[in-house]
JSON list of C-alpha atoms and ligand atoms in Angstrom, two decimals:
[
{"chain": "A", "resi": 90, "resn": "MET", "atom": "CA", "xyz": [-1.57, 18.26, 1.51]},
{"chain": "A", "resi": 91, "resn": "ASN", "atom": "CA", "xyz": [-4.68, 19.53, 3.21]},
{"chain": "A", "resi": 92, "resn": "LYS", "atom": "CA", "xyz": [-7.20, 16.73, 2.21]},
{"chain": "A", "resi": 93, "resn": "LYS", "atom": "CA", "xyz": [-10.32, 18.85, 2.34]},
{"chain": "A", "resi": 94, "resn": "ILE", "atom": "CA", "xyz": [-9.53, 22.43, 1.54]},
{"chain": "A", "resi": 95, "resn": "SER", "atom": "CA", "xyz": [-9.72, 23.89, -1.99]},
{"chain": "A", "resi": 96, "resn": "ALA", "atom": "CA", "xyz": [-8.16, 27.14, -2.89]},
{"chain": "A", "resi": 97, "resn": "VAL", "atom": "CA", "xyz": [-8.64, 29.69, -5.80]},
{"chain": "A", "resi": 98, "resn": "TYR", "atom": "CA", "xyz": [-5.72, 31.20, -7.81]},
{"chain": "A", "resi": 99, "resn": "PRO", "atom": "CA", "xyz": [-7.11, 34.32, -9.59]},
{"chain": "A", "resi": 100, "resn": "GLY", "atom": "CA", "xyz": [-5.49, 36.32, -12.30]},
{"chain": "A", "resi": 101, "resn": "SER", "atom": "CA", "xyz": [-5.68, 37.65, -15.78]},
{"chain": "A", "resi": 102, "resn": "PHE", "atom": "CA", "xyz": [-3.01, 35.27, -17.24]},
{"chain": "A", "resi": 103, "resn": "ASP", "atom": "CA", "xyz": [-2.56, 37.29, -20.42]},
{"chain": "A", "resi": 104, "resn": "PRO", "atom": "CA", "xyz": [-0.84, 34.89, -21.34]},
{"chain": "A", "resi": 105, "resn": "PRO", "atom": "CA", "xyz": [0.00, 32.28, -18.64]},
{"chain": "A", "resi": 106, "resn": "THR", "atom": "CA", "xyz": [3.70, 31.94, -18.07]},
{"chain": "A", "resi": 107, "resn": "ASN", "atom": "CA", "xyz": [5.99, 29.33, -16.49]},
{"chain": "A", "resi": 108, "resn": "GLY", "atom": "CA", "xyz": [5.92, 31.58, -13.35]},
{"chain": "A", "resi": 109, "resn": "HIS", "atom": "CA", "xyz": [2.21, 31.25, -13.09]},
{"chain": "A", "resi": 110, "resn": "LEU", "atom": "CA", "xyz": [2.45, 27.51, -13.68]},
{"chain": "A", "resi": 111, "resn": "ASP", "atom": "CA", "xyz": [5.05, 27.18, -10.99]},
{"chain": "A", "resi": 112, "resn": "ILE", "atom": "CA", "xyz": [2.54, 28.74, -8.52]},
{"chain": "A", "resi": 113, "resn": "VAL", "atom": "CA", "xyz": [-0.18, 26.36, -9.79]},
{"chain": "A", "resi": 114, "resn": "ASN", "atom": "CA", "xyz": [2.20, 23.35, -9.26]},
{"chain": "A", "resi": 115, "resn": "LYS", "atom": "CA", "xyz": [3.16, 24.51, -5.80]},
{"chain": "A", "resi": 116, "resn": "SER", "atom": "CA", "xyz": [-0.42, 25.09, -4.74]},
{"chain": "A", "resi": 117, "resn": "SER", "atom": "CA", "xyz": [-1.63, 21.79, -6.22]},
{"chain": "A", "resi": 118, "resn": "CYS", "atom": "CA", "xyz": [0.66, 20.01, -3.60]},
{"chain": "A", "resi": 119, "resn": "LEU", "atom": "CA", "xyz": [-0.71, 22.07, -0.78]},
{"chain": "A", "resi": 120, "resn": "PHE", "atom": "CA", "xyz": [-4.48, 21.81, -1.31]},
{"chain": "A", "resi": 121, "resn": "SER", "atom": "CA", "xyz": [-6.83, 19.07, -2.44]},
{"chain": "A", "resi": 122, "resn": "LYS", "atom": "CA", "xyz": [-8.19, 21.21, -5.31]},
{"chain": "A", "resi": 123, "resn": "ILE", "atom": "CA", "xyz": [-7.13, 24.41, -7.07]},
{"chain": "A", "resi": 124, "resn": "ILE", "atom": "CA", "xyz": [-9.53, 26.62, -9.01]},
{"chain": "A", "resi": 125, "resn": "VAL", "atom": "CA", "xyz": [-7.61, 28.76, -11.47]},
{"chain": "A", "resi": 126, "resn": "ALA", "atom": "CA", "xyz": [-9.91, 31.54, -11.92]},
{"chain": "A", "resi": 127, "resn": "VAL", "atom": "CA", "xyz": [-9.40, 33.76, -15.01]},
{"chain": "A", "resi": 128, "resn": "THR", "atom": "CA", "xyz": [-10.95, 37.18, -15.31]},
{"chain": "A", "resi": 129, "resn": "ASP", "atom": "CA", "xyz": [-10.57, 40.60, -16.83]},
{"chain": "A", "resi": 130, "resn": "ASN", "atom": "CA", "xyz": [-8.82, 43.30, -14.65]},
{"chain": "A", "resi": 131, "resn": "ILE", "atom": "CA", "xyz": [-10.82, 46.42, -15.73]},
{"chain": "A", "resi": 132, "resn": "ASN", "atom": "CA", "xyz": [-7.63, 48.43, -15.59]},
{"chain": "A", "resi": 133, "resn": "LYS", "atom": "CA", "xyz": [-5.96, 46.36, -18.25]},
{"chain": "A", "resi": 134, "resn": "LYS", "atom": "CA", "xyz": [-6.14, 45.91, -22.07]},
{"chain": "A", "resi": 135, "resn": "TYR", "atom": "CA", "xyz": [-5.86, 42.27, -23.11]},
{"chain": "A", "resi": 136, "resn": "THR", "atom": "CA", "xyz": [-3.91, 40.59, -25.87]},
{"chain": "A", "resi": 137, "resn": "PHE", "atom": "CA", "xyz": [-5.80, 37.28, -25.71]},
{"chain": "A", "resi": 138, "resn": "SER", "atom": "CA", "xyz": [-9.48, 36.80, -25.17]},
{"chain": "A", "resi": 139, "resn": "LEU", "atom": "CA", "xyz": [-10.81, 35.37, -21.89]},
{"chain": "A", "resi": 140, "resn": "HIS", "atom": "CA", "xyz": [-11.80, 32.14, -23.65]},
{"chain": "A", "resi": 141, "resn": "LYS", "atom": "CA", "xyz": [-8.25, 31.77, -25.18]},
{"chain": "A", "resi": 142, "resn": "ARG", "atom": "CA", "xyz": [-6.59, 32.46, -21.80]},
{"chain": "A", "resi": 143, "resn": "VAL", "atom": "CA", "xyz": [-8.79, 29.72, -20.16]},
{"chain": "A", "resi": 144, "resn": "ASP", "atom": "CA", "xyz": [-7.98, 27.41, -23.07]},
{"chain": "A", "resi": 145, "resn": "LEU", "atom": "CA", "xyz": [-4.21, 27.98, -22.72]},
{"chain": "A", "resi": 146, "resn": "LEU", "atom": "CA", "xyz": [-4.31, 27.36, -18.91]},
{"chain": "A", "resi": 147, "resn": "GLN", "atom": "CA", "xyz": [-6.40, 24.07, -19.45]},
{"chain": "A", "resi": 148, "resn": "LYS", "atom": "CA", "xyz": [-3.80, 22.84, -21.90]},
{"chain": "A", "resi": 149, "resn": "SER", "atom": "CA", "xyz": [-0.90, 23.81, -19.66]},
{"chain": "A", "resi": 150, "resn": "THR", "atom": "CA", "xyz": [-2.26, 22.18, -16.53]},
{"chain": "A", "resi": 151, "resn": "LYS", "atom": "CA", "xyz": [-3.85, 19.02, -17.96]},
{"chain": "A", "resi": 152, "resn": "HIS", "atom": "CA", "xyz": [-1.09, 16.83, -16.38]},
{"chain": "A", "resi": 153, "resn": "LEU", "atom": "CA", "xyz": [-2.37, 17.92, -12.84]},
{"chain": "A", "resi": 154, "resn": "LYS", "atom": "CA", "xyz": [-5.51, 16.02, -11.66]},
{"chain": "A", "resi": 155, "resn": "ASN", "atom": "CA", "xyz": [-6.68, 18.52, -9.00]},
{"chain": "A", "resi": 156, "resn": "ILE", "atom": "CA", "xyz": [-6.78, 21.64, -11.16]},
{"chain": "A", "resi": 157, "resn": "ARG", "atom": "CA", "xyz": [-9.98, 23.24, -12.67]},
{"chain": "A", "resi": 158, "resn": "VAL", "atom": "CA", "xyz": [-9.69, 26.30, -14.82]},
{"chain": "A", "resi": 159, "resn": "VAL", "atom": "CA", "xyz": [-12.76, 28.66, -14.90]},
{"chain": "A", "resi": 160, "resn": "SER", "atom": "CA", "xyz": [-13.51, 32.15, -15.93]},
{"chain": "A", "resi": 161, "resn": "PHE", "atom": "CA", "xyz": [-15.59, 34.58, -13.85]},
{"chain": "A", "resi": 162, "resn": "SER", "atom": "CA", "xyz": [-16.75, 38.29, -14.11]},
{"chain": "A", "resi": 163, "resn": "GLY", "atom": "CA", "xyz": [-17.49, 40.87, -11.47]},
{"chain": "A", "resi": 164, "resn": "LEU", "atom": "CA", "xyz": [-15.96, 40.91, -8.01]},
{"chain": "A", "resi": 165, "resn": "LEU", "atom": "CA", "xyz": [-13.62, 38.13, -6.96]},
{"chain": "A", "resi": 166, "resn": "ALA", "atom": "CA", "xyz": [-15.08, 38.28, -3.36]},
{"chain": "A", "resi": 167, "resn": "ASP", "atom": "CA", "xyz": [-18.54, 37.58, -4.86]},
{"chain": "A", "resi": 168, "resn": "TYR", "atom": "CA", "xyz": [-17.28, 34.73, -6.94]},
{"chain": "A", "resi": 169, "resn": "LEU", "atom": "CA", "xyz": [-15.62, 33.09, -3.91]},
{"chain": "A", "resi": 170, "resn": "GLY", "atom": "CA", "xyz": [-18.97, 33.44, -2.02]},
{"chain": "A", "resi": 171, "resn": "LYS", "atom": "CA", "xyz": [-20.81, 31.85, -4.91]},
{"chain": "A", "resi": 172, "resn": "ILE", "atom": "CA", "xyz": [-18.51, 28.73, -4.93]},
{"chain": "A", "resi": 173, "resn": "ASN", "atom": "CA", "xyz": [-18.12, 28.75, -1.13]},
{"chain": "A", "resi": 174, "resn": "SER", "atom": "CA", "xyz": [-14.29, 28.71, -1.25]},
{"chain": "A", "resi": 175, "resn": "PHE", "atom": "CA", "xyz": [-12.42, 31.36, 0.75]},
{"chain": "A", "resi": 176, "resn": "ILE", "atom": "CA", "xyz": [-8.70, 30.79, 0.33]},
{"chain": "A", "resi": 177, "resn": "LEU", "atom": "CA", "xyz": [-6.89, 32.76, -2.32]},
{"chain": "A", "resi": 178, "resn": "ILE", "atom": "CA", "xyz": [-3.43, 32.06, -3.71]},
{"chain": "A", "resi": 179, "resn": "ARG", "atom": "CA", "xyz": [-1.34, 34.81, -5.07]},
{"chain": "A", "resi": 180, "resn": "GLY", "atom": "CA", "xyz": [2.20, 34.84, -6.26]},
{"chain": "A", "resi": 181, "resn": "LEU", "atom": "CA", "xyz": [4.77, 37.29, -4.80]},
{"chain": "A", "resi": 182, "resn": "ARG", "atom": "CA", "xyz": [7.67, 37.66, -7.22]},
{"chain": "A", "resi": 183, "resn": "ALA", "atom": "CA", "xyz": [9.50, 40.57, -5.53]},
{"chain": "A", "resi": 184, "resn": "LEU", "atom": "CA", "xyz": [9.03, 43.38, -2.90]},
{"chain": "A", "resi": 185, "resn": "SER", "atom": "CA", "xyz": [7.48, 45.57, -5.60]},
{"chain": "A", "resi": 186, "resn": "ASP", "atom": "CA", "xyz": [4.46, 43.14, -5.87]},
{"chain": "A", "resi": 187, "resn": "PHE", "atom": "CA", "xyz": [3.84, 43.48, -2.11]},
{"chain": "A", "resi": 188, "resn": "GLU", "atom": "CA", "xyz": [2.00, 46.80, -1.91]},
{"chain": "A", "resi": 189, "resn": "TYR", "atom": "CA", "xyz": [-0.57, 45.97, -4.55]},
{"chain": "A", "resi": 190, "resn": "GLU", "atom": "CA", "xyz": [-1.01, 42.44, -3.15]},
{"chain": "A", "resi": 191, "resn": "PHE", "atom": "CA", "xyz": [-1.39, 43.71, 0.37]},
{"chain": "A", "resi": 192, "resn": "GLN", "atom": "CA", "xyz": [-4.06, 46.17, -0.77]},
{"chain": "A", "resi": 193, "resn": "LEU", "atom": "CA", "xyz": [-5.92, 43.46, -2.81]},
{"chain": "A", "resi": 194, "resn": "ALA", "atom": "CA", "xyz": [-5.81, 41.04, 0.07]},
{"chain": "A", "resi": 195, "resn": "LEU", "atom": "CA", "xyz": [-7.24, 43.61, 2.51]},
{"chain": "A", "resi": 196, "resn": "MET", "atom": "CA", "xyz": [-9.88, 44.75, 0.15]},
{"chain": "A", "resi": 197, "resn": "ASN", "atom": "CA", "xyz": [-11.04, 41.23, -0.47]},
{"chain": "A", "resi": 198, "resn": "ARG", "atom": "CA", "xyz": [-11.14, 40.61, 3.25]},
{"chain": "A", "resi": 199, "resn": "LYS", "atom": "CA", "xyz": [-13.14, 43.82, 3.69]},
{"chain": "A", "resi": 200, "resn": "LEU", "atom": "CA", "xyz": [-15.58, 42.61, 1.14]},
{"chain": "A", "resi": 201, "resn": "ASN", "atom": "CA", "xyz": [-15.92, 39.21, 2.71]},
{"chain": "A", "resi": 202, "resn": "LYS", "atom": "CA", "xyz": [-14.23, 38.57, 6.02]},
{"chain": "A", "resi": 203, "resn": "ARG", "atom": "CA", "xyz": [-13.92, 34.89, 5.42]},
{"chain": "A", "resi": 204, "resn": "ILE", "atom": "CA", "xyz": [-11.41, 35.45, 2.69]},
{"chain": "A", "resi": 205, "resn": "GLU", "atom": "CA", "xyz": [-7.83, 34.62, 3.52]},
{"chain": "A", "resi": 206, "resn": "THR", "atom": "CA", "xyz": [-4.95, 35.20, 0.98]},
{"chain": "A", "resi": 207, "resn": "ILE", "atom": "CA", "xyz": [-1.91, 32.99, 1.04]},
{"chain": "A", "resi": 208, "resn": "PHE", "atom": "CA", "xyz": [1.27, 34.18, -0.77]},
{"chain": "A", "resi": 209, "resn": "LEU", "atom": "CA", "xyz": [3.50, 31.75, -2.53]},
{"chain": "A", "resi": 210, "resn": "ILE", "atom": "CA", "xyz": [7.01, 32.68, -3.81]},
{"chain": "A", "resi": 211, "resn": "PRO", "atom": "CA", "xyz": [7.78, 31.40, -7.30]},
{"chain": "A", "resi": 212, "resn": "ASP", "atom": "CA", "xyz": [11.23, 29.82, -8.03]},
{"chain": "A", "resi": 213, "resn": "GLN", "atom": "CA", "xyz": [13.96, 32.35, -8.39]},
{"chain": "A", "resi": 214, "resn": "SER", "atom": "CA", "xyz": [14.23, 31.61, -12.13]},
{"chain": "A", "resi": 215, "resn": "TYR", "atom": "CA", "xyz": [10.70, 33.06, -12.63]},
{"chain": "A", "resi": 216, "resn": "ALA", "atom": "CA", "xyz": [11.01, 35.97, -10.26]},
{"chain": "A", "resi": 217, "resn": "PHE", "atom": "CA", "xyz": [11.71, 38.43, -13.20]},
{"chain": "A", "resi": 218, "resn": "LEU", "atom": "CA", "xyz": [8.84, 37.14, -15.45]},
{"chain": "A", "resi": 219, "resn": "SER", "atom": "CA", "xyz": [5.66, 38.99, -16.33]},
{"chain": "A", "resi": 220, "resn": "SER", "atom": "CA", "xyz": [3.14, 38.40, -19.07]},
{"chain": "A", "resi": 221, "resn": "SER", "atom": "CA", "xyz": [3.85, 41.92, -20.51]},
{"chain": "A", "resi": 222, "resn": "MET", "atom": "CA", "xyz": [7.53, 41.20, -20.76]},
{"chain": "A", "resi": 223, "resn": "VAL", "atom": "CA", "xyz": [6.96, 37.95, -22.46]},
{"chain": "A", "resi": 224, "resn": "LYS", "atom": "CA", "xyz": [4.62, 39.61, -25.01]},
{"chain": "A", "resi": 225, "resn": "GLU", "atom": "CA", "xyz": [7.25, 42.26, -25.70]},
{"chain": "A", "resi": 226, "resn": "VAL", "atom": "CA", "xyz": [9.89, 39.62, -26.37]},
{"chain": "A", "resi": 227, "resn": "ALA", "atom": "CA", "xyz": [7.48, 37.69, -28.59]},
{"chain": "A", "resi": 228, "resn": "MET", "atom": "CA", "xyz": [6.44, 40.89, -30.49]},
{"chain": "A", "resi": 229, "resn": "LEU", "atom": "CA", "xyz": [10.05, 41.73, -31.22]},
{"chain": "A", "resi": 230, "resn": "GLY", "atom": "CA", "xyz": [10.84, 38.30, -32.58]},
{"chain": "A", "resi": 231, "resn": "GLY", "atom": "CA", "xyz": [12.71, 36.92, -29.37]},
{"chain": "A", "resi": 232, "resn": "ASP", "atom": "CA", "xyz": [12.58, 33.26, -28.14]},
{"chain": "A", "resi": 233, "resn": "THR", "atom": "CA", "xyz": [10.07, 32.79, -25.40]},
{"chain": "A", "resi": 234, "resn": "ALA", "atom": "CA", "xyz": [10.58, 29.01, -25.01]},
{"chain": "A", "resi": 235, "resn": "ASP", "atom": "CA", "xyz": [12.11, 29.39, -21.61]},
{"chain": "A", "resi": 236, "resn": "PHE", "atom": "CA", "xyz": [9.28, 31.57, -20.29]},
{"chain": "A", "resi": 237, "resn": "VAL", "atom": "CA", "xyz": [6.06, 30.05, -21.34]},
{"chain": "A", "resi": 238, "resn": "PRO", "atom": "CA", "xyz": [4.61, 26.47, -21.94]},
{"chain": "A", "resi": 239, "resn": "SER", "atom": "CA", "xyz": [4.81, 25.39, -25.72]},
{"chain": "A", "resi": 240, "resn": "CYS", "atom": "CA", "xyz": [0.99, 25.96, -26.33]},
{"chain": "A", "resi": 241, "resn": "VAL", "atom": "CA", "xyz": [1.44, 29.58, -25.23]},
{"chain": "A", "resi": 242, "resn": "GLU", "atom": "CA", "xyz": [4.69, 29.95, -27.31]},
{"chain": "A", "resi": 243, "resn": "GLU", "atom": "CA", "xyz": [2.80, 28.84, -30.47]},
{"chain": "A", "resi": 244, "resn": "GLU", "atom": "CA", "xyz": [-0.14, 31.10, -29.73]},
{"chain": "A", "resi": 245, "resn": "LEU", "atom": "CA", "xyz": [2.30, 34.14, -29.24]},
{"chain": "A", "resi": 246, "resn": "LYS", "atom": "CA", "xyz": [4.06, 33.37, -32.60]},
{"chain": "A", "resi": 247, "resn": "LYS", "atom": "CA", "xyz": [0.63, 33.10, -34.41]},
{"chain": "A", "resi": 248, "resn": "HIS", "atom": "CA", "xyz": [-0.68, 36.32, -32.77]},
{"chain": "A", "resi": 249, "resn": "PHE", "atom": "CA", "xyz": [2.38, 38.42, -33.56]},
{"chain": "A", "resi": 250, "resn": "ALA", "atom": "CA", "xyz": [2.86, 36.99, -37.06]},
{"chain": "A", "resi": 251, "resn": "ASN", "atom": "CA", "xyz": [-0.72, 37.86, -37.92]},
{"chain": "A", "resi": 252, "resn": "LEU", "atom": "CA", "xyz": [-0.12, 41.32, -36.46]},
{"chain": "A", "resi": 253, "resn": "SER", "atom": "CA", "xyz": [3.02, 42.03, -38.53]},
{"chain": "A", "resi": 254, "resn": "LYS", "atom": "CA", "xyz": [1.20, 40.64, -41.66]},
{"chain": "A", "resi": 255, "resn": "PHE", "atom": "CA", "xyz": [-1.56, 43.17, -40.95]},
{"chain": "A", "resi": 256, "resn": "HIS", "atom": "CA", "xyz": [0.93, 46.05, -40.57]},
{"chain": "A", "resi": 257, "resn": "CYS", "atom": "CA", "xyz": [2.72, 45.08, -43.79]},
{"chain": "A", "resi": 258, "resn": "GLU", "atom": "CA", "xyz": [-0.49, 44.93, -45.76]},
{"chain": "A", "resi": 259, "resn": "LYS", "atom": "CA", "xyz": [-1.58, 48.35, -44.59]},
{"chain": "B", "resi": 693, "resn": "COA", "atom": "N1", "xyz": [4.89, 34.56, -12.60]},
{"chain": "B", "resi": 693, "resn": "COA", "atom": "C1", "xyz": [4.85, 35.41, -13.68]},
{"chain": "B", "resi": 693, "resn": "COA", "atom": "N2", "xyz": [4.18, 36.44, -13.67]},
{"chain": "B", "resi": 693, "resn": "COA", "atom": "C2", "xyz": [3.41, 36.76, -12.61]},
{"chain": "B", "resi": 693, "resn": "COA", "atom": "C3", "xyz": [3.33, 35.97, -11.47]},
{"chain": "B", "resi": 693, "resn": "COA", "atom": "C4", "xyz": [4.14, 34.75, -11.51]},
{"chain": "B", "resi": 693, "resn": "COA", "atom": "N3", "xyz": [4.16, 33.92, -10.53]},
{"chain": "B", "resi": 693, "resn": "COA", "atom": "N4", "xyz": [2.52, 36.51, -10.66]},
{"chain": "B", "resi": 693, "resn": "COA", "atom": "C5", "xyz": [2.06, 37.68, -11.16]},
{"chain": "B", "resi": 693, "resn": "COA", "atom": "N5", "xyz": [2.66, 37.73, -12.31]},
{"chain": "B", "resi": 693, "resn": "COA", "atom": "C6", "xyz": [2.41, 38.94, -13.25]},
{"chain": "B", "resi": 693, "resn": "COA", "atom": "C7", "xyz": [1.43, 38.61, -14.35]},
{"chain": "B", "resi": 693, "resn": "COA", "atom": "O1", "xyz": [2.16, 38.15, -15.48]},
{"chain": "B", "resi": 693, "resn": "COA", "atom": "C8", "xyz": [0.95, 40.06, -14.66]},
{"chain": "B", "resi": 693, "resn": "COA", "atom": "O2", "xyz": [1.93, 40.80, -15.44]},
{"chain": "B", "resi": 693, "resn": "COA", "atom": "P1", "xyz": [1.32, 41.91, -16.40]},
{"chain": "B", "resi": 693, "resn": "COA", "atom": "O3", "xyz": [0.94, 43.07, -15.54]},
{"chain": "B", "resi": 693, "resn": "COA", "atom": "O4", "xyz": [2.62, 42.21, -17.23]},
{"chain": "B", "resi": 693, "resn": "COA", "atom": "O5", "xyz": [0.20, 41.42, -17.24]},
{"chain": "B", "resi": 693, "resn": "COA", "atom": "C9", "xyz": [0.95, 40.73, -13.26]},
{"chain": "B", "resi": 693, "resn": "COA", "atom": "O6", "xyz": [1.87, 39.99, -12.51]},
{"chain": "B", "resi": 693, "resn": "COA", "atom": "C10", "xyz": [-0.28, 40.81, -12.41]},
{"chain": "B", "resi": 693, "resn": "COA", "atom": "O7", "xyz": [-1.16, 39.90, -13.12]},
{"chain": "B", "resi": 693, "resn": "COA", "atom": "P2", "xyz": [-2.32, 38.93, -12.32]},
{"chain": "B", "resi": 693, "resn": "COA", "atom": "O8", "xyz": [-1.67, 38.23, -11.22]},
{"chain": "B", "resi": 693, "resn": "COA", "atom": "O9", "xyz": [-2.98, 38.21, -13.36]},
{"chain": "B", "resi": 693, "resn": "COA", "atom": "O10", "xyz": [-3.20, 40.02, -11.58]},
{"chain": "B", "resi": 693, "resn": "COA", "atom": "P3", "xyz": [-4.02, 41.20, -12.24]},
{"chain": "B", "resi": 693, "resn": "COA", "atom": "O11", "xyz": [-3.60, 42.38, -11.54]},
{"chain": "B", "resi": 693, "resn": "COA", "atom": "O12", "xyz": [-4.11, 41.30, -13.68]},
{"chain": "B", "resi": 693, "resn": "COA", "atom": "O13", "xyz": [-5.44, 40.76, -11.70]},
{"chain": "B", "resi": 693, "resn": "COA", "atom": "C11", "xyz": [-7.04, 40.03, -10.15]},
{"chain": "B", "resi": 693, "resn": "COA", "atom": "C12", "xyz": [-5.60, 40.47, -10.32]},
{"chain": "B", "resi": 693, "resn": "COA", "atom": "C13", "xyz": [-7.65, 39.31, -11.33]},
{"chain": "B", "resi": 693, "resn": "COA", "atom": "C14", "xyz": [-7.00, 39.03, -9.02]},
{"chain": "B", "resi": 693, "resn": "COA", "atom": "C15", "xyz": [-7.91, 41.25, -9.74]},
{"chain": "B", "resi": 693, "resn": "COA", "atom": "O14", "xyz": [-7.81, 42.19, -10.75]},
{"chain": "B", "resi": 693, "resn": "COA", "atom": "C16", "xyz": [-9.36, 40.93, -9.40]},
{"chain": "B", "resi": 693, "resn": "COA", "atom": "O15", "xyz": [-9.61, 40.27, -8.50]},
{"chain": "B", "resi": 693, "resn": "COA", "atom": "N6", "xyz": [-10.29, 41.30, -10.32]},
{"chain": "B", "resi": 693, "resn": "COA", "atom": "C17", "xyz": [-11.72, 41.13, -10.18]},
{"chain": "B", "resi": 693, "resn": "COA", "atom": "C18", "xyz": [-12.35, 42.32, -9.60]},
{"chain": "B", "resi": 693, "resn": "COA", "atom": "C19", "xyz": [-12.00, 42.47, -8.09]},
{"chain": "B", "resi": 693, "resn": "COA", "atom": "O16", "xyz": [-12.59, 41.76, -7.30]},
{"chain": "B", "resi": 693, "resn": "COA", "atom": "N7", "xyz": [-11.14, 43.48, -7.87]},
{"chain": "B", "resi": 693, "resn": "COA", "atom": "C20", "xyz": [-10.52, 43.51, -6.53]},
{"chain": "B", "resi": 693, "resn": "COA", "atom": "C21", "xyz": [-11.40, 44.37, -5.53]},
{"chain": "B", "resi": 693, "resn": "COA", "atom": "S1", "xyz": [-11.12, 46.02, -6.05]}
]
């Protein structure tokens, strides 16, 4: 573990999955402190509010002492400058992630040349996971227990039960 350096793991986490938590676990062993920074990607529509996503991540990482979950808005590069932390962690699940991640890393470095992005590869069992896929499974009544922590599973059930109640009442 690097005793002095903190790193930031940014994402939208809608919702957090076991794949995200695998990256959090791995990075918490590599750095003295990990800031999980939750934000809204302006190109996406979200199922869970920013507040709910932060709450779910806090609950799912409470066993790890060196993790802080926060939210931010605006440019990630500006947020990193504000907290004076310039190492970014991103997960690379497959080659298909690479192009977007490469672009994001270079854009962030262009915006602030101190920013370095470190890519971690999740365990193979999580390589196929994505938040949208998990939501689709939950929406269609499938079991998500293997994909997300229990607090997220509960929240997914609640969300999609309310949604189907609403559709039935209409
Ligand atoms: N396990 C499971 N799923 C994973 C994963 C892992 N280890 N790593 C990534 N994913 C999935 C997520 O579930 C998500 O799936 P979805 O598309 O089905 O929802 C997808 O990969 C990407 O999500 P995420 O990693 O949260 O990234 P994002 O593209 O939503 O947002 C930000 C990336 C937040 C870092 C970026 O939008 C950002 O920096 N925004 C702030 C504004 C800014 O500075 N923009 C950059 C300069 S232009």
